[in-house]
PDB file of C-alpha atoms in Angstrom:
ATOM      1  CA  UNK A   1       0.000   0.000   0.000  1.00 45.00           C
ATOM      2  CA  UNK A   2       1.372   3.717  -1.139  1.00 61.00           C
ATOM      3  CA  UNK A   3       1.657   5.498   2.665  1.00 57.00           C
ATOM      4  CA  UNK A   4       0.612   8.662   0.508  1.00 56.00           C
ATOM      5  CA  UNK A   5      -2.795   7.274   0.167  1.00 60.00           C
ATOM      6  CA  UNK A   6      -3.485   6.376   3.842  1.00 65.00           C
ATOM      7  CA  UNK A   7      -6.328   7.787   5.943  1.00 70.00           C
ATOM      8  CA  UNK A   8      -6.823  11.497   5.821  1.00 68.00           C
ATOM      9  CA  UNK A   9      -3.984  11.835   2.985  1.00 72.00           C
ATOM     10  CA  UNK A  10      -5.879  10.546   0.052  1.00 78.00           C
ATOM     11  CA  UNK A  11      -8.108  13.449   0.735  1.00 80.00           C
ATOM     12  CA  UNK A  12      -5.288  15.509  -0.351  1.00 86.00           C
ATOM     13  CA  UNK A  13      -4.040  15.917  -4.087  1.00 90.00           C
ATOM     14  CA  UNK A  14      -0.155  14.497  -4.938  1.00 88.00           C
ATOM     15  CA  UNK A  15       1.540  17.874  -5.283  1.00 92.00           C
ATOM     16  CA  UNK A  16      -0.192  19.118  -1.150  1.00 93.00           C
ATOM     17  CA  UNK A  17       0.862  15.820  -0.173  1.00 90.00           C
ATOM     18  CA  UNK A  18       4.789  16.285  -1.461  1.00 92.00           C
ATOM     19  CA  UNK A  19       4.786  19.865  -0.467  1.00 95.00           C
ATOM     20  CA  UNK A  20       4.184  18.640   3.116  1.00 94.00           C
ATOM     21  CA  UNK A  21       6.703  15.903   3.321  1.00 93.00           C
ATOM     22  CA  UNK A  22       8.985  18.549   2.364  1.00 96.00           C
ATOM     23  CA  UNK A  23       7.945  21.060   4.599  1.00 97.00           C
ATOM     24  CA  UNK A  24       8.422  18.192   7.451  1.00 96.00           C
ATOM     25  CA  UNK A  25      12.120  16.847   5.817  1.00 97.00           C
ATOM     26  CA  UNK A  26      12.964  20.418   6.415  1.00 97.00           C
ATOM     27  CA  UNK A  27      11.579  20.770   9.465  1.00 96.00           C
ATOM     28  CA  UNK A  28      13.402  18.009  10.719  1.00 96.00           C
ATOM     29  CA  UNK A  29      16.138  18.802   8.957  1.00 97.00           C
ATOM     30  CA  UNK A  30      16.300  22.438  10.511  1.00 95.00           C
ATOM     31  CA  UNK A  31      15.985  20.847  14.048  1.00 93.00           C
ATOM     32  CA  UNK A  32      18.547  18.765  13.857  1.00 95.00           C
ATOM     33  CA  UNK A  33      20.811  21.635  12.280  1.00 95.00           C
ATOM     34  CA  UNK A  34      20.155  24.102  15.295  1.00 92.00           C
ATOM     35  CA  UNK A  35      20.899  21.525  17.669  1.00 92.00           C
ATOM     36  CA  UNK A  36      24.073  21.106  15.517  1.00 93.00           C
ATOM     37  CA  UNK A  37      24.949  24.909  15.785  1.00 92.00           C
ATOM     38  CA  UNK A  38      24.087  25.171  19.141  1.00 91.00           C
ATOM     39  CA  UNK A  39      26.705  21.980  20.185  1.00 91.00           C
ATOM     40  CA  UNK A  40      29.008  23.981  17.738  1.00 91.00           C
ATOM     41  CA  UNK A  41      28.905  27.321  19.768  1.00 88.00           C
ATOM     42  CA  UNK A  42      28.198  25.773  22.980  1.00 90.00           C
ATOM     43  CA  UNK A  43      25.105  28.043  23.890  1.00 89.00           C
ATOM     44  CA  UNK A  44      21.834  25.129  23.506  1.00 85.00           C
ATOM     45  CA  UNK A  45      19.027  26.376  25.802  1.00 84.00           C
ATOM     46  CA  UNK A  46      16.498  23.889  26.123  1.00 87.00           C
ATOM     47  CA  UNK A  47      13.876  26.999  26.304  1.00 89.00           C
ATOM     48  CA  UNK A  48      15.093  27.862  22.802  1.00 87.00           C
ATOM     49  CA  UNK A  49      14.087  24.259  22.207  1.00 87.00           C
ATOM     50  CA  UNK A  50      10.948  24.225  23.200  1.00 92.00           C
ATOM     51  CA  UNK A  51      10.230  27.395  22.380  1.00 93.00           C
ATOM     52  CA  UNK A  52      10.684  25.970  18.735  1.00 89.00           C
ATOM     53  CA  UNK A  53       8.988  22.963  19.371  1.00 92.00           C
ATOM     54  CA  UNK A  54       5.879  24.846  20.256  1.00 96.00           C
ATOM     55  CA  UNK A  55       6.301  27.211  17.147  1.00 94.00           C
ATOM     56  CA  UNK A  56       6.585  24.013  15.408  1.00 94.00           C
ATOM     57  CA  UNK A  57       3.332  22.331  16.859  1.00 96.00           C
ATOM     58  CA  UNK A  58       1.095  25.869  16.069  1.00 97.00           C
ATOM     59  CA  UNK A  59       2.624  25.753  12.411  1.00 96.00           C
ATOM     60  CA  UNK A  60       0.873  21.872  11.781  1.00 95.00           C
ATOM     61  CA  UNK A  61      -2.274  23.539  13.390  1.00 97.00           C
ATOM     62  CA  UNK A  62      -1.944  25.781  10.762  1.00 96.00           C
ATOM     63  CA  UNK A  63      -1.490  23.958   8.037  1.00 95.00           C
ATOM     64  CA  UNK A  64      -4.067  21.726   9.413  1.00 93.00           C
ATOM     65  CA  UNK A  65      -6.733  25.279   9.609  1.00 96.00           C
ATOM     66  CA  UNK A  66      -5.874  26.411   6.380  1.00 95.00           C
ATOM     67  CA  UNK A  67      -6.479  22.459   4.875  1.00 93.00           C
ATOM     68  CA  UNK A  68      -9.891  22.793   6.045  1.00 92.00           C
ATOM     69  CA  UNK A  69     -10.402  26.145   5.194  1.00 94.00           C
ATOM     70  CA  UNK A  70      -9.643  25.045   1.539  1.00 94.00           C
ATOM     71  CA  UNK A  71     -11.965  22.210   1.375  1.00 90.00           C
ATOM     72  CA  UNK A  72     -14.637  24.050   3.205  1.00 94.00           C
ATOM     73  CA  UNK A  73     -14.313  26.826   0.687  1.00 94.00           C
ATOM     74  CA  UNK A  74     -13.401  24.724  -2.070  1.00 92.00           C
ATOM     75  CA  UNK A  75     -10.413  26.393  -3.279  1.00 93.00           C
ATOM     76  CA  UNK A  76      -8.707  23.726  -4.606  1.00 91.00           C
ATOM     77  CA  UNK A  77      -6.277  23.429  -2.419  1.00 92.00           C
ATOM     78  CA  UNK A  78      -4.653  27.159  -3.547  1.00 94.00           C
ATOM     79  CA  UNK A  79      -4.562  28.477  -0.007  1.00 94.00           C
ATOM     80  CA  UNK A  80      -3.009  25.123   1.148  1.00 94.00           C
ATOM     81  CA  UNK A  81      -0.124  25.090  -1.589  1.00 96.00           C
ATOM     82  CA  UNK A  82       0.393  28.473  -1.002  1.00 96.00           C
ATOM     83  CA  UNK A  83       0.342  28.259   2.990  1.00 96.00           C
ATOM     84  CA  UNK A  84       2.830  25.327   2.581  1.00 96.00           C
ATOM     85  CA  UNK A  85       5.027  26.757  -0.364  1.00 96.00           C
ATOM     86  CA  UNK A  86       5.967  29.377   1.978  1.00 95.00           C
ATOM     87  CA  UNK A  87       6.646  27.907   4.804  1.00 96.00           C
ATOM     88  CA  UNK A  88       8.982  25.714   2.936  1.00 96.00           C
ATOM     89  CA  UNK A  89      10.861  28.691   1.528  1.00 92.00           C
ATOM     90  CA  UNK A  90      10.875  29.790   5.109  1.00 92.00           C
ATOM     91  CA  UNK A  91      12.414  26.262   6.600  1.00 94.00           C
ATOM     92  CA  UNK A  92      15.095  26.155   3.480  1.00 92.00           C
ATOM     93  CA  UNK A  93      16.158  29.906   4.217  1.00 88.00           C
ATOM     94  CA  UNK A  94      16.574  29.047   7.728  1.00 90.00           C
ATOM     95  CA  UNK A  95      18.910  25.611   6.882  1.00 93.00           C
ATOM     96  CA  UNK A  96      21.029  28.017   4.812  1.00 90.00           C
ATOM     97  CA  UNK A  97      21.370  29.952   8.099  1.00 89.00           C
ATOM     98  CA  UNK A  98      22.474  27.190  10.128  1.00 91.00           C
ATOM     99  CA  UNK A  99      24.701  25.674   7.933  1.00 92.00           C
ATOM    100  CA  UNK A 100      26.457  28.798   7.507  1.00 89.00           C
ATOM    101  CA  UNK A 101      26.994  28.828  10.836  1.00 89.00           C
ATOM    102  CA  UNK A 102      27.788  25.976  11.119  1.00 91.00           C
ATOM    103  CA  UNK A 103      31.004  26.396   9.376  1.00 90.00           C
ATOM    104  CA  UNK A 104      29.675  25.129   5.560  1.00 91.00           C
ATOM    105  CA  UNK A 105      31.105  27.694   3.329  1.00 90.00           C
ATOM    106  CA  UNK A 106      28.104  28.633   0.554  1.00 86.00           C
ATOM    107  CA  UNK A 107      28.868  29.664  -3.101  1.00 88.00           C
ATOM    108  CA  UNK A 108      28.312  33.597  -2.980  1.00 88.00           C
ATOM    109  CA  UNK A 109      24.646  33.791  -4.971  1.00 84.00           C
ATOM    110  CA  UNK A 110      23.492  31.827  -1.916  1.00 81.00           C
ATOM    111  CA  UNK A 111      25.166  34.079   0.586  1.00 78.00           C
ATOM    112  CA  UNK A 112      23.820  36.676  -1.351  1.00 81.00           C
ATOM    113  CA  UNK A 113      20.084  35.856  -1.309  1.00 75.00           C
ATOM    114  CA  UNK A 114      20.829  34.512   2.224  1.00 73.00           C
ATOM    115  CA  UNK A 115      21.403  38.251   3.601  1.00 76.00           C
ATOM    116  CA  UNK A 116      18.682  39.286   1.846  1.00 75.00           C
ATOM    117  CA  UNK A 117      16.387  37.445   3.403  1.00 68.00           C
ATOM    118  CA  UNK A 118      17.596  37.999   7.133  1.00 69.00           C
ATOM    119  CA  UNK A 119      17.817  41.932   6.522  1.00 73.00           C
ATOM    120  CA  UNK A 120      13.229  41.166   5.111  1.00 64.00           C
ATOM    121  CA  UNK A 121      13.609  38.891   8.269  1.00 61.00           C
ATOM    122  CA  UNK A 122      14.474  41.212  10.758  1.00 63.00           C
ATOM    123  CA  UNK A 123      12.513  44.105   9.540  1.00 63.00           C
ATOM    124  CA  UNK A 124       9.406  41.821   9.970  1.00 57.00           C
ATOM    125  CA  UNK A 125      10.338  41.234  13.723  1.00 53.00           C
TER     126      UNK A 125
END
């Protein structure tokens, strides 16, 4: 049996359904990167950990709200794609962050389009 078409999945169309593996690889992914930087500079805070954790567990409640949203509307699953397209841009910006930090020299377009997003980043905050 395809695990893509089990239980509450198969309500979902292919391309939702890859675009939130994704957004979960990199989620994971991300995790295990700041946990990474923060061994590397010796500064892990397990409130910084949870604190992510919880931003991480509000994000699937999301995702999960704007699922319904879409079928209740019937939107064909825009709202959803877009919803999830952008928090995987979000997730791969921030695993360019951490790996920078964590030592991995990027080729200078990245590093380029990498301080571009931090300075949109921290005007937001």
């Amino acid at each position: 049996m395809n695990f893509l078409q089990a239980g509450l999945l198969k309500l979902l169309p292919t391309t939702i359904m890859w675009l939130l593996l994704a957004y979960l690889g990199f989620k994971c992914l991300d995790m295990l990167l700041g946990i990474l930087k923060a061994w590397k500079n010796n500064n892990y805070r397990s409130g910084k950990m949870r604190d992510g954790i919880v931003r991480w567990i509000a994000e699937i409640v999301a995702i999960v709200f704007v699922v319904v949203v879409d079928m209740v509307l019937g939107l064909n699953f825009y709202l959803c794609g877009f919803t999830l397209s952008l928090f995987v841009y979000k997730e791969a910006g921030s695993i360019l962050e951490n790996l920078t930090e964590c030592g991995v020299e990027m080729p200078l377009a990245v590093k380029e389009k990498l301080e571009v997003f931090n300075k949109k980043e921290s005007k937001v905050e």
